[in-house]
Short mmCIF file of C-alpha atoms and ligand atoms in Angstrom, two decimals:
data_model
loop_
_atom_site.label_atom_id
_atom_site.label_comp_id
_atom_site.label_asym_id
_atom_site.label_seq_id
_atom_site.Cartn_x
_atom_site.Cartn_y
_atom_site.Cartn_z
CA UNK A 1 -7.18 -11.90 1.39
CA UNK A 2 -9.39 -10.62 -1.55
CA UNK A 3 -8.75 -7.54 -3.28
CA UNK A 4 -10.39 -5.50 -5.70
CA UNK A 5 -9.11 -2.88 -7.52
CA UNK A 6 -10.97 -0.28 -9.46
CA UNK A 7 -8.66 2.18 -12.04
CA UNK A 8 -8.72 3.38 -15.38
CA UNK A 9 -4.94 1.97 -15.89
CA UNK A 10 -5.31 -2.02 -15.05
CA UNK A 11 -1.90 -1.80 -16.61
CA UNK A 12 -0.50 -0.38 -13.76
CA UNK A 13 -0.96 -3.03 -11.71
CA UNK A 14 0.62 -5.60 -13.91
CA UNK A 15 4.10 -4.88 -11.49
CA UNK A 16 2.09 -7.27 -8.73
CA UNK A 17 2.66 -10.04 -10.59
CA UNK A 18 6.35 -9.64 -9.95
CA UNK A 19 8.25 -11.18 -7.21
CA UNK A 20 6.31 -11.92 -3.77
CA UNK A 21 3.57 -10.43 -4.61
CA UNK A 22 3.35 -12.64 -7.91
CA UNK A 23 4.07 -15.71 -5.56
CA UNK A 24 1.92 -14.56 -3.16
CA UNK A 25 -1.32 -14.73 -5.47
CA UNK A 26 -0.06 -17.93 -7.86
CA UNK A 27 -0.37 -19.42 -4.26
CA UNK A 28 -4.10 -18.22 -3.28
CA UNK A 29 -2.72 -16.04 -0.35
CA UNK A 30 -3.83 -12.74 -2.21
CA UNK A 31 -6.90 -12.87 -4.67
CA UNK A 32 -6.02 -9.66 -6.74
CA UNK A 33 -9.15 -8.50 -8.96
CA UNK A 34 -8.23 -5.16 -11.23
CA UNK A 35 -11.33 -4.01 -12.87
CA UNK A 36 -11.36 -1.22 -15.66
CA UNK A 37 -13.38 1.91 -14.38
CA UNK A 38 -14.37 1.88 -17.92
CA UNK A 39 -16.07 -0.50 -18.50
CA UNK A 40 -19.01 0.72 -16.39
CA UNK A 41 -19.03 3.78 -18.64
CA UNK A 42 -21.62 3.13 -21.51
CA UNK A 43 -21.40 6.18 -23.53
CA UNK A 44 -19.58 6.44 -27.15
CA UNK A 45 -16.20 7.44 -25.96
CA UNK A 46 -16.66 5.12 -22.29
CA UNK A 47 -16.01 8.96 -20.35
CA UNK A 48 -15.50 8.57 -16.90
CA UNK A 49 -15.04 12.52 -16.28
CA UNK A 50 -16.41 15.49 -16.53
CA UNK A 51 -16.01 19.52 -15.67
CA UNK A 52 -16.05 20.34 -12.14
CA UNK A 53 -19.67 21.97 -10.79
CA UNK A 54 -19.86 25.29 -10.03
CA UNK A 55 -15.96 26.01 -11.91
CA UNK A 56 -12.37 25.38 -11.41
CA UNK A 57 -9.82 23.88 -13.08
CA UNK A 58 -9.60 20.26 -13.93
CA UNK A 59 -12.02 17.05 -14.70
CA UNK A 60 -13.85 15.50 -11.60
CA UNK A 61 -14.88 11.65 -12.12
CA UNK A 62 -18.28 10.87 -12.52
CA UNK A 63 -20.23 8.97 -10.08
CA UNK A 64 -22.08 7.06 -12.38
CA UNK A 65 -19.23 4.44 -13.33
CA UNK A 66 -18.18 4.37 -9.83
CA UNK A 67 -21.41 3.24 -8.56
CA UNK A 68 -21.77 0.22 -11.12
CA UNK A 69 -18.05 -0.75 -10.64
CA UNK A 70 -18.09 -1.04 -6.66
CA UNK A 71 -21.75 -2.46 -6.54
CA UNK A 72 -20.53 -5.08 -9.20
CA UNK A 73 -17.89 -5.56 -6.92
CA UNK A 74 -20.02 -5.59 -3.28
CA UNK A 75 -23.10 -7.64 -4.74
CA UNK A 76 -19.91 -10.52 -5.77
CA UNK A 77 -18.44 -10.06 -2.41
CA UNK A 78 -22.21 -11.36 -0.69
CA UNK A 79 -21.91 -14.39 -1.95
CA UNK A 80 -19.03 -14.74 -0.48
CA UNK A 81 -18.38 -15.91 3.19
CA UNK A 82 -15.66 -13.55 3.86
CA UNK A 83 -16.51 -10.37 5.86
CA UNK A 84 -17.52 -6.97 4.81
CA UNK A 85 -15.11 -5.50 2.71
CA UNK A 86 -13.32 -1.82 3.52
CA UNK A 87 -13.14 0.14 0.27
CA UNK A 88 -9.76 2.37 0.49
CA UNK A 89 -9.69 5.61 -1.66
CA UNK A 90 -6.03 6.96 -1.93
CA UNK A 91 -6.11 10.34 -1.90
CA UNK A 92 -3.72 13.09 -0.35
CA UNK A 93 -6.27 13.89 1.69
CA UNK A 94 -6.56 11.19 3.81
CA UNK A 95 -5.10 9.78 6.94
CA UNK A 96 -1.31 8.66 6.87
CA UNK A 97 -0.54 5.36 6.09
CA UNK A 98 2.06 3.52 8.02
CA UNK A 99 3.04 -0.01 9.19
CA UNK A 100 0.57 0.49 12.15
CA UNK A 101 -1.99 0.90 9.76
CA UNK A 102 -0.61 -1.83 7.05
CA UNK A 103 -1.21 -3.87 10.10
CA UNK A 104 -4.28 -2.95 10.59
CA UNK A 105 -5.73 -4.06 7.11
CA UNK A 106 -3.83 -6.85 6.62
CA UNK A 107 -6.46 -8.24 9.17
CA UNK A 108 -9.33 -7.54 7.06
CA UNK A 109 -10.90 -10.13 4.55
CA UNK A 110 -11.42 -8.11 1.47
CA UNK A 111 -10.21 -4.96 0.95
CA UNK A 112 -11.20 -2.30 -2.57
CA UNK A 113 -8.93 0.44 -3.62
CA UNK A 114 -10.80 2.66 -5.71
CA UNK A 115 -8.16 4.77 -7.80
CA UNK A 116 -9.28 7.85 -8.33
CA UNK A 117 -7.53 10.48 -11.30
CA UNK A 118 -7.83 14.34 -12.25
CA UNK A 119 -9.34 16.20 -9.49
CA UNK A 120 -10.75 13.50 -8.03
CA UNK A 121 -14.06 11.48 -7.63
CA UNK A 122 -17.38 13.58 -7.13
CA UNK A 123 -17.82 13.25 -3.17
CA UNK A 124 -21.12 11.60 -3.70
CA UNK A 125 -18.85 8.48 -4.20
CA UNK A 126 -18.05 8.48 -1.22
CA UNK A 127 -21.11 9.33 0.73
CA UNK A 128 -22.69 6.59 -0.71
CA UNK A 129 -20.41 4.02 0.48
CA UNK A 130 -19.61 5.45 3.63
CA UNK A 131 -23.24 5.26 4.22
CA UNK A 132 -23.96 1.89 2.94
CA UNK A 133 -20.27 0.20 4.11
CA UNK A 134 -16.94 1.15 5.72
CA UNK A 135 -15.12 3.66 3.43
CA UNK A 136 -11.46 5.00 4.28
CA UNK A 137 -9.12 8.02 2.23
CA UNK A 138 -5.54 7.47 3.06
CA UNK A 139 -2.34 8.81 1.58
CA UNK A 140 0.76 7.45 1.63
CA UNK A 141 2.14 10.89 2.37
CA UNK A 142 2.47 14.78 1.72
CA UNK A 143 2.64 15.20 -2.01
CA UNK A 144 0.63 14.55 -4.68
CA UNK A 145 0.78 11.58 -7.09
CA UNK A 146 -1.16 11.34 -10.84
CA UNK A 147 -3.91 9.38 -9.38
CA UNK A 148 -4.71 6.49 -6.65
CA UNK A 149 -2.42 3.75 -8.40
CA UNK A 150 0.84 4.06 -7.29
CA UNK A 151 -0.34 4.82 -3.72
CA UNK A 152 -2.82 1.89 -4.41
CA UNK A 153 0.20 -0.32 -5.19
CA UNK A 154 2.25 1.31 -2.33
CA UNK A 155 0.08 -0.06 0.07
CA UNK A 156 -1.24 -3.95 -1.42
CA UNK A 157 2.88 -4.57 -1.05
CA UNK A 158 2.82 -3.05 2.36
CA UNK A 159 -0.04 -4.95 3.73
CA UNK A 160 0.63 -8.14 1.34
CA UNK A 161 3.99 -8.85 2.98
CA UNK A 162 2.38 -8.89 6.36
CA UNK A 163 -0.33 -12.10 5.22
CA UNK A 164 0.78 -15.31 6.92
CA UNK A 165 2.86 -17.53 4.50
CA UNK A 166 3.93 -14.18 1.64
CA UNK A 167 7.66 -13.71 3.64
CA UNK A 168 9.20 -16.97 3.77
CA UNK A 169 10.87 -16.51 6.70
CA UNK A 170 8.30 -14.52 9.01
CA UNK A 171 11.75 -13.29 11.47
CA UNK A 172 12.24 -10.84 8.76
CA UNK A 173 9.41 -9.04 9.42
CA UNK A 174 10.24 -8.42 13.00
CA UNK A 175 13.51 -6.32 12.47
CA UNK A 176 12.22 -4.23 9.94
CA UNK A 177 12.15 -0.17 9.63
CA UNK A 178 9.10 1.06 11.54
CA UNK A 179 8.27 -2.53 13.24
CA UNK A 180 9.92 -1.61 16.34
CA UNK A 181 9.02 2.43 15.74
CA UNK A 182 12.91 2.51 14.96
CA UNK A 183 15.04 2.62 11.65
CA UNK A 184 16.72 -0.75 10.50
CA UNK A 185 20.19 -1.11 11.61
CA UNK A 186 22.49 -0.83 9.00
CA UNK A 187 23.10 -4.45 7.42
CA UNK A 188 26.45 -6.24 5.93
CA UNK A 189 27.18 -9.33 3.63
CA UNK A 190 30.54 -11.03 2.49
CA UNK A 191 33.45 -10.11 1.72
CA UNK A 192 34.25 -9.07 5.15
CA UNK A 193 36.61 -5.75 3.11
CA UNK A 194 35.14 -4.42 -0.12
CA UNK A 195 37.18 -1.48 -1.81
CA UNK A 196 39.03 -0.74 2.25
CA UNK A 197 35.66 -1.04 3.63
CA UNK A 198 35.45 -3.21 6.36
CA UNK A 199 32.54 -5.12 7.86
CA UNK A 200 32.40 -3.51 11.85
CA UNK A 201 34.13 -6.24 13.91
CA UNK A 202 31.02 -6.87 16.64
CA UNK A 203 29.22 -8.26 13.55
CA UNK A 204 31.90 -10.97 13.21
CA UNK A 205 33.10 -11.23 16.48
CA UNK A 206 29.95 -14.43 16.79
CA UNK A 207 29.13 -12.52 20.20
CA UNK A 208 25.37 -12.29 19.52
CA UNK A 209 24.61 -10.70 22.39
CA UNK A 210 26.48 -7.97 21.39
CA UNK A 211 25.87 -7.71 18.31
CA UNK A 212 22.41 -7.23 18.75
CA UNK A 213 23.36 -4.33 21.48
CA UNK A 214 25.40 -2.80 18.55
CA UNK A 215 22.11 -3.42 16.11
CA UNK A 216 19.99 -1.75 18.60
CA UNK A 217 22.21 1.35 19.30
CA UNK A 218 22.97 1.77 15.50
CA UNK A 219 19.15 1.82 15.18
CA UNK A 220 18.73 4.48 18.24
CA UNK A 221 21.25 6.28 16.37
CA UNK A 222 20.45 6.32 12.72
CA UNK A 223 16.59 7.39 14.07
CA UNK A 224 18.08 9.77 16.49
CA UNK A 225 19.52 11.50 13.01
CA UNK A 226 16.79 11.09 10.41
CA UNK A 227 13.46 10.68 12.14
CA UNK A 228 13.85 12.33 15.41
CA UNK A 229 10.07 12.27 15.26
CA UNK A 230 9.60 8.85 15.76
CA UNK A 231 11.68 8.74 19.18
CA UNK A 232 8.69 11.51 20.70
CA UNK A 233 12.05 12.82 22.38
N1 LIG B 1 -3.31 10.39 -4.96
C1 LIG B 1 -2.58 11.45 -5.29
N2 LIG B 1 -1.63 11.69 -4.38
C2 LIG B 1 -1.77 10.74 -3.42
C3 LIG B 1 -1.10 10.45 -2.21
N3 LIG B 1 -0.08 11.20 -1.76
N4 LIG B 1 -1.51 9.40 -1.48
C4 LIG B 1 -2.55 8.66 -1.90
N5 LIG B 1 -3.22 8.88 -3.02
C5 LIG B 1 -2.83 9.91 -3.78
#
């Protein structure tokens, strides 16, 4: 998958070259392009904001550095084979993400996050590419971050784990939080007692049947508790 990332902190993104996701692109299963916002700013001091029209508090980003970033990016992705990409604004005002919708993209061939900052981007951003492409705002949930990077971040982990070939061992997907709409089961390693704590006997009893009755209830249970949402009951 190819993904392009417009911000005005490439810094931020330095964390996905940690771990799987680092892996994951040394291998050519993620191509991760971060581009600097400013450097399709050609004034003096390379501004990329400016005061809101018609008042308010705040600095709205301009359009003009938006447009030559993510037509830089669009006019490299034609010459491309891959399909067209989906350009993803975070933004608390946008639809939920969730594993459903990780899902989702990680079937897509090239996906944009365009990080937005202050107040936002002037809505003529994303006009233009709604009209000219497929454009999506999602939030990874109520409350409100500095800007689009950490939510950006958020969900290229989310939807990078779910490429063929980024979990070694694909079974661990399956049992996750969320996979099944349930919780995880709570989960145990040796020593069997640590500080009077004992490991519950089903999950060394070798009985896999019922241990994985005991995994299922304990995940009824725990989402019974926490996210009573997700049972619809
Ligand atoms: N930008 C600021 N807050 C955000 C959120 N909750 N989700 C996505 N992008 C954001």
């Amino acid at each position: 998958m190819r993904i392009d990332v417009v911000t005005i902190f490439p810094g931020y993104f330095d964390a996905l070259e940690l771990s799987l996701m680092g892996k994951a692109r040394d291998r050519g299963l993620i191509d991760l392009h971060v581009h600097d916002l400013r450097e399709s700013a050609h004034d003096k001091h390379r501004t990329v904001d400016d005061t809101p029209t018609g008042g308010g508090a705040g600095m709205v980003m301009k359009p003009e550095p938006w447009g030559q970033a993510i037509d830089g990016i669009l006019a490299d992705a034609q010459s491309a084979p891959a399909a067209e990409p989906l350009i993803i604004f975070p933004s608390p005002a946008g639809d939920v993400f969730t594993q459903a919708m990780a899902r989702e993209l990680a079937t897509e061939d090239h996906l944009v996050f365009g990080c937005g900052r202050y107040e936002g981007i002037d809505q003529r951003v994303f006009d233009e590419y709604a009209e000219r492409g497929r454009v999506r705002l999602v939030s990874i949930g109520d409350y409100v971050l500095n800007g689009g990077e950490v939510a950006s971040i958020a969900m290229i982990e989310a939807i990078g784990r779910l490429l063929p070939g980024v979990v070694g061992n694909p079974d661990s997907l399956v049992e996750e939080s969320h996979e099944s709409g349930l919780l995880e089961y709570p989960s145990y390693t040796k020593p069997a007692e640590w500080r009077g704590r004992r490991v519950p006997d089903v999950l060394l009893s070798g009985n896999h049947a019922a241990i994985d009755a005991w995994r299922h209830e304990q995940s009824v249970e725990r989402t019974r508790h926490v996210r009573p949402d997700l049972l619809g009951d």
